[in-house]
JSON list of C-alpha atoms in Angstrom, two decimals:
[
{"chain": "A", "resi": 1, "resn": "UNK", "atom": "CA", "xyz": [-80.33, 50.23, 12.98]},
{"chain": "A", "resi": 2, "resn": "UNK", "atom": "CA", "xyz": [-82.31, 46.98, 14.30]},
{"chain": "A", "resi": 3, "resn": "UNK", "atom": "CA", "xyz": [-82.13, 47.59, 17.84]},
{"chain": "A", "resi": 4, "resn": "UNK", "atom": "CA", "xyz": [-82.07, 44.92, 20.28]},
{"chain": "A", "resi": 5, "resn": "UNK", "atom": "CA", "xyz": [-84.29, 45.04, 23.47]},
{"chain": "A", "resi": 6, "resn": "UNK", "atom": "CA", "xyz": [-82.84, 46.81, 26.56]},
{"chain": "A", "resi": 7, "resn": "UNK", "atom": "CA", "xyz": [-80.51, 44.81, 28.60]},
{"chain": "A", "resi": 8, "resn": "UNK", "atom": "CA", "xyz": [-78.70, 45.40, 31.88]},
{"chain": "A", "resi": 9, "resn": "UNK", "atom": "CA", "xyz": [-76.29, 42.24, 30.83]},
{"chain": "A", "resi": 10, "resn": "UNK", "atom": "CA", "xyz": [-73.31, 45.03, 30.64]},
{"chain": "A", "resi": 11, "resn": "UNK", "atom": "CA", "xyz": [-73.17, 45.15, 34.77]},
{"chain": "A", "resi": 12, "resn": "UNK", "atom": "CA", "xyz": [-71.50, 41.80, 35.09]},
{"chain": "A", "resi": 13, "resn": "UNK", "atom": "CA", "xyz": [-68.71, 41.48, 32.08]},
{"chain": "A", "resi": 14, "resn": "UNK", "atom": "CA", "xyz": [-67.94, 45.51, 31.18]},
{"chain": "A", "resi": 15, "resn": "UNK", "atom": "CA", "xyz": [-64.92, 45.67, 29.26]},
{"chain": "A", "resi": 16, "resn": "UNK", "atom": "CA", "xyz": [-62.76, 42.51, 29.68]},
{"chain": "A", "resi": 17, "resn": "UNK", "atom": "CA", "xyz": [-60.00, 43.69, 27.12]},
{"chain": "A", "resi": 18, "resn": "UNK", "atom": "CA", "xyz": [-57.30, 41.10, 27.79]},
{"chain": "A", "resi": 19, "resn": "UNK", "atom": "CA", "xyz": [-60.03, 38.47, 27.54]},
{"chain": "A", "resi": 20, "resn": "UNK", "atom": "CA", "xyz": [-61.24, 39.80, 24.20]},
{"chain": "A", "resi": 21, "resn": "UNK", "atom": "CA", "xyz": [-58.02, 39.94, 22.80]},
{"chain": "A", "resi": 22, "resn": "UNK", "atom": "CA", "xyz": [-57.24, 35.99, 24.00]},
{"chain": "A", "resi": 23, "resn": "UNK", "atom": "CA", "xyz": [-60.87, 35.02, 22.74]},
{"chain": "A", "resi": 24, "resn": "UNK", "atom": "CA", "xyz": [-60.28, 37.58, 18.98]},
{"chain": "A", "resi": 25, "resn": "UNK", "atom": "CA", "xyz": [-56.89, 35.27, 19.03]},
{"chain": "A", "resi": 26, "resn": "UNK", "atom": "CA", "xyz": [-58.73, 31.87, 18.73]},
{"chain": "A", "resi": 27, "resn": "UNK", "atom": "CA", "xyz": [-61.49, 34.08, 16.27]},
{"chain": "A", "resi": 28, "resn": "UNK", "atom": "CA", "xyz": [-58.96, 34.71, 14.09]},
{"chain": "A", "resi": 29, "resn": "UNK", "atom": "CA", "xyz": [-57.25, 31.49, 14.21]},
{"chain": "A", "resi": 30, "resn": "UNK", "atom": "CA", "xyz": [-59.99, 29.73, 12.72]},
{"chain": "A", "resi": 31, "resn": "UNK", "atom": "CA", "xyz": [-62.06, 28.38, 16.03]},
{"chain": "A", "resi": 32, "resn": "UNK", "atom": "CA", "xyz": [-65.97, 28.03, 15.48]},
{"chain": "A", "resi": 33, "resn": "UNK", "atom": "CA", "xyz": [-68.24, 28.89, 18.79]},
{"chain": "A", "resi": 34, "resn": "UNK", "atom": "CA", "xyz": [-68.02, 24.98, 19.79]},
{"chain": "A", "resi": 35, "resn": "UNK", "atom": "CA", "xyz": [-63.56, 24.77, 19.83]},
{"chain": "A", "resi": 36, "resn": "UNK", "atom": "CA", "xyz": [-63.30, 28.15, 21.21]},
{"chain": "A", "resi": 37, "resn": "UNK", "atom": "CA", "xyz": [-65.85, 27.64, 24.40]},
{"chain": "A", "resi": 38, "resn": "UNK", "atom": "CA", "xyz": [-63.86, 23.74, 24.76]},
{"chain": "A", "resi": 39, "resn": "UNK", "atom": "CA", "xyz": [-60.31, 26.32, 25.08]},
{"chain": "A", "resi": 40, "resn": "UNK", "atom": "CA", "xyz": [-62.22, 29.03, 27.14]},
{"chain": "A", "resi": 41, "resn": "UNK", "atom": "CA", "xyz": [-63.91, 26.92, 29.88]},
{"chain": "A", "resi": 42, "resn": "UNK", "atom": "CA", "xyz": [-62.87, 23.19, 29.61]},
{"chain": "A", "resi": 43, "resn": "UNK", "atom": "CA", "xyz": [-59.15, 24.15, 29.28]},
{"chain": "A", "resi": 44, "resn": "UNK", "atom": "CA", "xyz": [-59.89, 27.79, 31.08]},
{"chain": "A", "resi": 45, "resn": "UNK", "atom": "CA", "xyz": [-57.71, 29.96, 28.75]},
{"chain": "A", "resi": 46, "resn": "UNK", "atom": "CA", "xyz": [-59.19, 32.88, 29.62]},
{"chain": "A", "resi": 47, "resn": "UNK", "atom": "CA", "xyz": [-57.90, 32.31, 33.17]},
{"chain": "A", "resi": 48, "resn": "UNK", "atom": "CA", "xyz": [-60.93, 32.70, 35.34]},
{"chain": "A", "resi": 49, "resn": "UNK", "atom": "CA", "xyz": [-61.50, 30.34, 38.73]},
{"chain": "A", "resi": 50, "resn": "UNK", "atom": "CA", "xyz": [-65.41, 30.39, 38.84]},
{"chain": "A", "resi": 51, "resn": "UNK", "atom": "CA", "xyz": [-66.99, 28.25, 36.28]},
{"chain": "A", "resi": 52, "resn": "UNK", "atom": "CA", "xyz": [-70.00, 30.19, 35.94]},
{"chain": "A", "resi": 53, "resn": "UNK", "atom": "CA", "xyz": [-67.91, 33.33, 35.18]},
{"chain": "A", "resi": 54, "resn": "UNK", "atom": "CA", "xyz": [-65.73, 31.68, 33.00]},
{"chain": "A", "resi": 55, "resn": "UNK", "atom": "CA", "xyz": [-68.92, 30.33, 31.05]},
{"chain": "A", "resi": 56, "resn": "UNK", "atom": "CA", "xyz": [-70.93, 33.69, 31.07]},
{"chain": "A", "resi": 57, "resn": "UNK", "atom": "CA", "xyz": [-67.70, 35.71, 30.09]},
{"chain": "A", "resi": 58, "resn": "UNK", "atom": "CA", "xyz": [-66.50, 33.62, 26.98]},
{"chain": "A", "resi": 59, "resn": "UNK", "atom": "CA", "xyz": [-70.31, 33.69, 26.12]},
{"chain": "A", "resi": 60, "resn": "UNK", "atom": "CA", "xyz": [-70.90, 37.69, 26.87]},
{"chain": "A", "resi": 61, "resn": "UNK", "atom": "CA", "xyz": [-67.10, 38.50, 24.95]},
{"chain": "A", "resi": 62, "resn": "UNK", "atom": "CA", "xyz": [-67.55, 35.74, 22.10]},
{"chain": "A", "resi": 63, "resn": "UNK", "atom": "CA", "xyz": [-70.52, 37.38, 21.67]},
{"chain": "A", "resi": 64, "resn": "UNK", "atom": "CA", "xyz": [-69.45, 40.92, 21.25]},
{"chain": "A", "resi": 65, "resn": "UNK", "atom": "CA", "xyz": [-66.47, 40.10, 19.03]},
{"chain": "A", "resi": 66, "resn": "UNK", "atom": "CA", "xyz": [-68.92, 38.30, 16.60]},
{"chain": "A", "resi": 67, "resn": "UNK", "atom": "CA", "xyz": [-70.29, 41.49, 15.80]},
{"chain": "A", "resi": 68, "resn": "UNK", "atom": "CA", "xyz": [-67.08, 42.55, 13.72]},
{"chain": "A", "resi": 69, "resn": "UNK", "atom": "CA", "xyz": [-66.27, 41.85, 10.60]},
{"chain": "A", "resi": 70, "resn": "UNK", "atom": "CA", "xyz": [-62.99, 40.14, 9.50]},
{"chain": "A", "resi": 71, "resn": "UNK", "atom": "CA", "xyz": [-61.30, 43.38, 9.23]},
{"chain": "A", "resi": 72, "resn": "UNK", "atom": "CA", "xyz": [-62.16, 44.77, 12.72]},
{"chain": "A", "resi": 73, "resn": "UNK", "atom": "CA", "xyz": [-61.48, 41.66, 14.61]},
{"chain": "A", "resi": 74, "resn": "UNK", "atom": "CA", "xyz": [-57.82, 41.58, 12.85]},
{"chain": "A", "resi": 75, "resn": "UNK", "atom": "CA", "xyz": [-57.23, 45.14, 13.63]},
{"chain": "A", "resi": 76, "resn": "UNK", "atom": "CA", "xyz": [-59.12, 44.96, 17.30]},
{"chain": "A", "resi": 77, "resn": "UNK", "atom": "CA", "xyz": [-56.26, 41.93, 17.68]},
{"chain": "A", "resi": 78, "resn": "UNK", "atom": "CA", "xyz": [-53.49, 43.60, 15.45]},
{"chain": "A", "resi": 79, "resn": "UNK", "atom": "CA", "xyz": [-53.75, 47.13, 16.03]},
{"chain": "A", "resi": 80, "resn": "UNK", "atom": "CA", "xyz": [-52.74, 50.02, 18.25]},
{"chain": "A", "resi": 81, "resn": "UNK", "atom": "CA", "xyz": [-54.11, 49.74, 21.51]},
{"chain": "A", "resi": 82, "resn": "UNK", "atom": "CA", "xyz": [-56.02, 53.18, 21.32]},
{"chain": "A", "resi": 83, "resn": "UNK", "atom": "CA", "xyz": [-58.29, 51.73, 18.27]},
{"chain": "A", "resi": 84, "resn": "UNK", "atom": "CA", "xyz": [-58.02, 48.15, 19.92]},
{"chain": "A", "resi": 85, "resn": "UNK", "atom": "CA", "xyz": [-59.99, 49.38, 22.90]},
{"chain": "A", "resi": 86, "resn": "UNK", "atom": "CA", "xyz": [-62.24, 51.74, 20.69]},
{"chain": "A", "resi": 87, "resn": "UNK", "atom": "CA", "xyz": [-62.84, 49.00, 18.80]},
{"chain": "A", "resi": 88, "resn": "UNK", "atom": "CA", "xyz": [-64.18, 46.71, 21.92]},
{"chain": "A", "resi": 89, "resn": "UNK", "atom": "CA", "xyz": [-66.24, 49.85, 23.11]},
{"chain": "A", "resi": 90, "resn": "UNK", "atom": "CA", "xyz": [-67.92, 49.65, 19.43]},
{"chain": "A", "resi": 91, "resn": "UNK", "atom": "CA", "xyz": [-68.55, 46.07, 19.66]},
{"chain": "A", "resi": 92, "resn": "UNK", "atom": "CA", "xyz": [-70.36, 46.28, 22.82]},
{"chain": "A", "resi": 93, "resn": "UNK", "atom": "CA", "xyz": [-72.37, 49.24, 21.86]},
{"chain": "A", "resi": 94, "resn": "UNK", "atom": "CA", "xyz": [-73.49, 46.90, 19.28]},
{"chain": "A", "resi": 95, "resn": "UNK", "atom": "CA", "xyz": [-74.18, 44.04, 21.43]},
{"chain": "A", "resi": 96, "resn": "UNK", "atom": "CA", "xyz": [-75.97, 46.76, 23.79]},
{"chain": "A", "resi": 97, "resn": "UNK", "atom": "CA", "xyz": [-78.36, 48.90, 22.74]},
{"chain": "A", "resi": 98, "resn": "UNK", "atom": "CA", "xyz": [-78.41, 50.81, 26.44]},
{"chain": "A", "resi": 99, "resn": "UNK", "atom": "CA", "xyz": [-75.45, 51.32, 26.34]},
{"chain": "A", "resi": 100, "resn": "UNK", "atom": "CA", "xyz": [-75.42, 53.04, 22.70]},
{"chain": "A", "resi": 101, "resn": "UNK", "atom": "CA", "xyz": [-78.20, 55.09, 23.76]},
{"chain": "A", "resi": 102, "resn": "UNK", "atom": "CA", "xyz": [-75.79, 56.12, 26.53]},
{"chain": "A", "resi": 103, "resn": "UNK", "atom": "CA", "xyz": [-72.69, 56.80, 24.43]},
{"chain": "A", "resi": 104, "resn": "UNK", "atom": "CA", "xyz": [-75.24, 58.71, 21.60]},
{"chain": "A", "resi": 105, "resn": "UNK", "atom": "CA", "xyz": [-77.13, 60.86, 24.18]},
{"chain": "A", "resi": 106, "resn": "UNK", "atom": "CA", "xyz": [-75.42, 61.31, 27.19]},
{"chain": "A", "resi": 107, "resn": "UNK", "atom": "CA", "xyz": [-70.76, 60.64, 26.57]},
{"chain": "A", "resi": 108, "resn": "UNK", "atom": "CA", "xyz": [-71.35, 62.44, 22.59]},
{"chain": "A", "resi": 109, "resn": "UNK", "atom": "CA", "xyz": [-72.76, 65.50, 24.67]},
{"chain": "A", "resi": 110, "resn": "UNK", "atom": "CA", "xyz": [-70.02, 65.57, 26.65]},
{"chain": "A", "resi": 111, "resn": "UNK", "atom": "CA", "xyz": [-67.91, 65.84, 24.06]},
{"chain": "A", "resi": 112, "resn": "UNK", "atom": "CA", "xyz": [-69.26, 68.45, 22.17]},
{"chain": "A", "resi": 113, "resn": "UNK", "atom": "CA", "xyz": [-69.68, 70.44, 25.26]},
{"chain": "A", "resi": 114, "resn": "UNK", "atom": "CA", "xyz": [-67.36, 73.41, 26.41]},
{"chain": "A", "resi": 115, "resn": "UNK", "atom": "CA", "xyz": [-67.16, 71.28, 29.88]},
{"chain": "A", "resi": 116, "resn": "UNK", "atom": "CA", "xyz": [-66.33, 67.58, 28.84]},
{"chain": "A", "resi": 117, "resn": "UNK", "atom": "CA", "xyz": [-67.19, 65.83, 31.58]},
{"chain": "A", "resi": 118, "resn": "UNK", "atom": "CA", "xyz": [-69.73, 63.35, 33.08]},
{"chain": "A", "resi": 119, "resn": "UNK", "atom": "CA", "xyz": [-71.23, 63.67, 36.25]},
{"chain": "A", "resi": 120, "resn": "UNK", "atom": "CA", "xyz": [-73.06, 61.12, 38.97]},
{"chain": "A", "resi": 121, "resn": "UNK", "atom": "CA", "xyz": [-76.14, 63.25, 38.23]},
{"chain": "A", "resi": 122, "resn": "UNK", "atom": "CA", "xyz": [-75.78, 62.67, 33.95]},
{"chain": "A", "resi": 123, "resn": "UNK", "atom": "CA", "xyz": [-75.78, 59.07, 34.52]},
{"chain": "A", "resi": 124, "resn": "UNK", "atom": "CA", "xyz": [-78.93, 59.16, 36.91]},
{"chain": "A", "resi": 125, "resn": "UNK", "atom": "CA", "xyz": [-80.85, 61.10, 34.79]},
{"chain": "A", "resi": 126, "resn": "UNK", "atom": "CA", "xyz": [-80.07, 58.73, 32.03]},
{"chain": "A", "resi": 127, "resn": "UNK", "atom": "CA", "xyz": [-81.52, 55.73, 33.31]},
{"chain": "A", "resi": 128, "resn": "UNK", "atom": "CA", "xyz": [-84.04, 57.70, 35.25]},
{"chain": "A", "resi": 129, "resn": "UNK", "atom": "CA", "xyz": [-85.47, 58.78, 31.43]},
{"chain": "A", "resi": 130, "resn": "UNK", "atom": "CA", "xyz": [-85.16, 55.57, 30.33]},
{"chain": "A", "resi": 131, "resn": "UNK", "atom": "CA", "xyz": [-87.02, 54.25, 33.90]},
{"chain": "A", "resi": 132, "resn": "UNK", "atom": "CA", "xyz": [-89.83, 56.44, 32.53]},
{"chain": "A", "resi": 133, "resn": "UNK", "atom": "CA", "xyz": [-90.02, 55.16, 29.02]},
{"chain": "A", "resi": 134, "resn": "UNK", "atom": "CA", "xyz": [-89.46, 51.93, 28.32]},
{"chain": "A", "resi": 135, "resn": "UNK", "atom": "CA", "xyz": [-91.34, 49.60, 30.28]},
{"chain": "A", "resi": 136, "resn": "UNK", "atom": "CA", "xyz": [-87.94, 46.75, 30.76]},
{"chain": "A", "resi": 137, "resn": "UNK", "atom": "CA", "xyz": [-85.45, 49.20, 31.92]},
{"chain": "A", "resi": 138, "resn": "UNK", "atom": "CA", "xyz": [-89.02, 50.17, 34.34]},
{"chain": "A", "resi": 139, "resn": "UNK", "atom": "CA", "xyz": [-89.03, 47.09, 36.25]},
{"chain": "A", "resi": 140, "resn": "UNK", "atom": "CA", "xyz": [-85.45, 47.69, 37.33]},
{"chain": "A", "resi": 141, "resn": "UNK", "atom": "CA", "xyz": [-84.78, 48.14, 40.67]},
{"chain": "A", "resi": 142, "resn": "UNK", "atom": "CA", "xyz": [-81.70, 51.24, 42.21]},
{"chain": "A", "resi": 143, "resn": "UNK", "atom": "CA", "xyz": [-79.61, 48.17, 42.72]},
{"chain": "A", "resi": 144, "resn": "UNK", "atom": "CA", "xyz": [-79.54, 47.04, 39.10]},
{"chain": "A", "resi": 145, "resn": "UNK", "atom": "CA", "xyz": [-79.57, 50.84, 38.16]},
{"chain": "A", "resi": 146, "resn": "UNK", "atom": "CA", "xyz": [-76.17, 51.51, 40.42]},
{"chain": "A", "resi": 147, "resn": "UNK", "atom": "CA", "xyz": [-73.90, 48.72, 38.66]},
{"chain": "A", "resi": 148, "resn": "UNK", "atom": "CA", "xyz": [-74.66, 49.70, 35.32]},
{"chain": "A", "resi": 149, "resn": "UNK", "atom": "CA", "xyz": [-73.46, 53.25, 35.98]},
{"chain": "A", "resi": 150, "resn": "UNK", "atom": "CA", "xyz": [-70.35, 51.60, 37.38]},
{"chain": "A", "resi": 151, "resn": "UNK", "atom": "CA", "xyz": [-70.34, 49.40, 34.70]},
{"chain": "A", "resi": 152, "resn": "UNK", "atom": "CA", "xyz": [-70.41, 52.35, 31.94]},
{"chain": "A", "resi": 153, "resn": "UNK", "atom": "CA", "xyz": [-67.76, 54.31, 34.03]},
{"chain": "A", "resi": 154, "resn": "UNK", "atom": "CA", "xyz": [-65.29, 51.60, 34.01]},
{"chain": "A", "resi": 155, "resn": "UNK", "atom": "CA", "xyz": [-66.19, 50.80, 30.42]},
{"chain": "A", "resi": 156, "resn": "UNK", "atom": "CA", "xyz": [-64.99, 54.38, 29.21]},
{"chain": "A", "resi": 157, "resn": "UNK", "atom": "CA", "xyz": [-61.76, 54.38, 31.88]},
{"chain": "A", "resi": 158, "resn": "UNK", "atom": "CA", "xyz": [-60.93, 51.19, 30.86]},
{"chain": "A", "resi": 159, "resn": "UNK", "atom": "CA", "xyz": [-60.91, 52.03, 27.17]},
{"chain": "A", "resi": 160, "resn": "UNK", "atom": "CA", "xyz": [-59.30, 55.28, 27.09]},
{"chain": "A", "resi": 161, "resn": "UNK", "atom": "CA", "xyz": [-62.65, 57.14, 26.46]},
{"chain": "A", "resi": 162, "resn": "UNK", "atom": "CA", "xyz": [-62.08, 59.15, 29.90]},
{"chain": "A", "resi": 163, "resn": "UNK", "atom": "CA", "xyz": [-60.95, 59.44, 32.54]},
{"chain": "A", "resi": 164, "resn": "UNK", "atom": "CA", "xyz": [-62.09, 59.43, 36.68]},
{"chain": "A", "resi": 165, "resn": "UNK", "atom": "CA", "xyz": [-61.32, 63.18, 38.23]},
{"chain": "A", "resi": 166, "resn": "UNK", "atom": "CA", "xyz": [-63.32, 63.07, 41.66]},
{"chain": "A", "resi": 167, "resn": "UNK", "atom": "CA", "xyz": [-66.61, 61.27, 41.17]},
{"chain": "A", "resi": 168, "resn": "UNK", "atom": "CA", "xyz": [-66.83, 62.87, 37.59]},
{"chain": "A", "resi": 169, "resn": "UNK", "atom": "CA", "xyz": [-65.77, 61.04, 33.90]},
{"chain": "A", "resi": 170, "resn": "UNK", "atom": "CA", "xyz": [-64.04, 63.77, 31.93]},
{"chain": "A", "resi": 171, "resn": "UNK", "atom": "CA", "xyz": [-64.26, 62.43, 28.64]},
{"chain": "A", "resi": 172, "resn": "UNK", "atom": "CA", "xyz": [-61.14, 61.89, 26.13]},
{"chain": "A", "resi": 173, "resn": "UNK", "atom": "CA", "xyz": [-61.72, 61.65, 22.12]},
{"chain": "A", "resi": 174, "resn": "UNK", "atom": "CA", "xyz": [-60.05, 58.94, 21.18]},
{"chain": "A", "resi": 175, "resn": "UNK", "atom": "CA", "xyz": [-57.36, 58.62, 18.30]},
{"chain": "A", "resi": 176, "resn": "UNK", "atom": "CA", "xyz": [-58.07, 56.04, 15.70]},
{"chain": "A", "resi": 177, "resn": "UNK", "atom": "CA", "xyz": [-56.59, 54.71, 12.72]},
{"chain": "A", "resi": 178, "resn": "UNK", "atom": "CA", "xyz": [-58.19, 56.55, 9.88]},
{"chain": "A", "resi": 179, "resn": "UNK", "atom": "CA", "xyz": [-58.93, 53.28, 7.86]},
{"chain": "A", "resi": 180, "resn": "UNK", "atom": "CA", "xyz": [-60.62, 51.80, 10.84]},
{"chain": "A", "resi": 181, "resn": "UNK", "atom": "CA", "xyz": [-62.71, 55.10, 11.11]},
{"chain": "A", "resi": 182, "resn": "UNK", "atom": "CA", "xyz": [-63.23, 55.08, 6.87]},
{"chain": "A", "resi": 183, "resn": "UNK", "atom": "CA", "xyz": [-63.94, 51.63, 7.09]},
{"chain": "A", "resi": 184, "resn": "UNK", "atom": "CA", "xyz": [-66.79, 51.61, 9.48]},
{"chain": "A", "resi": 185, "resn": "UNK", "atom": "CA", "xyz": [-68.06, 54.34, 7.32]},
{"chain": "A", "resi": 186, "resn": "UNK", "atom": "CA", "xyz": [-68.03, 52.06, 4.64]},
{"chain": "A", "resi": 187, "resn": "UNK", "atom": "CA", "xyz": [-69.89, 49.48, 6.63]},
{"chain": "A", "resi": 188, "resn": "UNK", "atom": "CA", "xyz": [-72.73, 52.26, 7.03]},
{"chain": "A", "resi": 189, "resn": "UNK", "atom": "CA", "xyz": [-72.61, 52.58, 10.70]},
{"chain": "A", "resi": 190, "resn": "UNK", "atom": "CA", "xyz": [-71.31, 56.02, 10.92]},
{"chain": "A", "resi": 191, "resn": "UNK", "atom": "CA", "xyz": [-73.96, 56.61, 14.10]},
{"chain": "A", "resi": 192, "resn": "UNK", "atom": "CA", "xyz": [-71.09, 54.63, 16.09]},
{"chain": "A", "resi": 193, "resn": "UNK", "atom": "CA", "xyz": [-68.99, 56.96, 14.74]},
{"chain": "A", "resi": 194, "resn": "UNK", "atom": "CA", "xyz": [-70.87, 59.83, 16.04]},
{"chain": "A", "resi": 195, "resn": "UNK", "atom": "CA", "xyz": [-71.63, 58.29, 19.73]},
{"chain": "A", "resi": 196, "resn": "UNK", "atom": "CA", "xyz": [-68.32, 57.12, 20.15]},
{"chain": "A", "resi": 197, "resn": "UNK", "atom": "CA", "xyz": [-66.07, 60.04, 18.41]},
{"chain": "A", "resi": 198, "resn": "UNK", "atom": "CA", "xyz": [-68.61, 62.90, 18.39]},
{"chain": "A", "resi": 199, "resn": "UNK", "atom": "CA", "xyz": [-68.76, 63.30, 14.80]},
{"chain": "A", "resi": 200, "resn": "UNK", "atom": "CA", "xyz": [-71.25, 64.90, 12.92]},
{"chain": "A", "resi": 201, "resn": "UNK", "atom": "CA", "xyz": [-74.73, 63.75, 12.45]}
]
């Protein structure tokens, strides 16, 4: 996998699944970059007031959905909403390489474990061991550090990948189609496969 440099992007557009689905609608449809950014922010289909938002957002979700194939994008629009929003989740842990290494090291544990859940402490600990070894996520300050982990945590709610109980994340395996799962398999990208559904390495 050609990973991307660390990014804390994620904090500002999370999940944005009714967004994605509008943008995956003009995707499919036929729009190139140029016709769906004229619907998104000259004609503001994506229904946000503040320009700026309504620019980064189409740019941040066009950006994520780009990263699917045909298939995906038809079934991320077309599908059940439990492998819609696992879908999204695998797109951004694409676009994000943070936030893969979070899903891989930190949400797959969690599922494999006998207690399932995340705690304020996990996600700390996370960034605090990336803090200490990779010299971008370093110059970050607590600030930067505290929206991410609300970032991530409304990422997984959002998606169906867990849920809030207290100030924990217990974390729910999600239920996709099988020929989404056997097709990303075919794509060779089965490490998604184990971040995001806890398979085996």
């Amino acid at each position: 996998m050609n990973k991307k440099p660390y990014s804390s992007a994620i904090k500002k557009t999370p999940f944005k699944y009714t967004i994605a689905k509008k943008i995956a609608k003009l995707m499919l449809e036929g729009m190139d970059r140029n016709e769906v950014f004229k619907k998104c922010f000259d004609e503001n289909f994506i229904e946000v007031d503040s320009l700026q938002r309504r620019r980064e957002i189409t740019n941040v979700v066009y950006e994520r959905l780009l990263t699917l194939d045909r298939y995906l994008l038809d079934q991320f629009y077309n599908g059940d909403v439990d492998t819609s929003k696992f879908i999204l989740v695998y797109a951004i842990s694409k676009r994000d390489p943070l936030f893969f290494d979070f899903m891989f090291e930190v949400y797959r544990d969690a599922l494999l474990s006998d207690s399932h859940y995340i705690s304020i402490d996990d996600f700390d600990l996370f960034f605090e061991s990336k803090r200490q070894s990779n010299p971008i996520v370093a110059k970050w300050g607590n600030f930067t550090f505290d929206c991410l982990s609300k970032g991530y945590r409304n990422i997984l709610v959002d998606s169906g990948l867990g849920h809030r109980e207290k100030r924990n994340i217990i974390v729910d395996k999600a239920m996709i189609h099988p020929d989404v799962e056997e097709h990303i398999k075919l794509l060779h990208e089965t490490e998604y496969l184990q971040a995001l559904l806890g398979e085996d390495k």
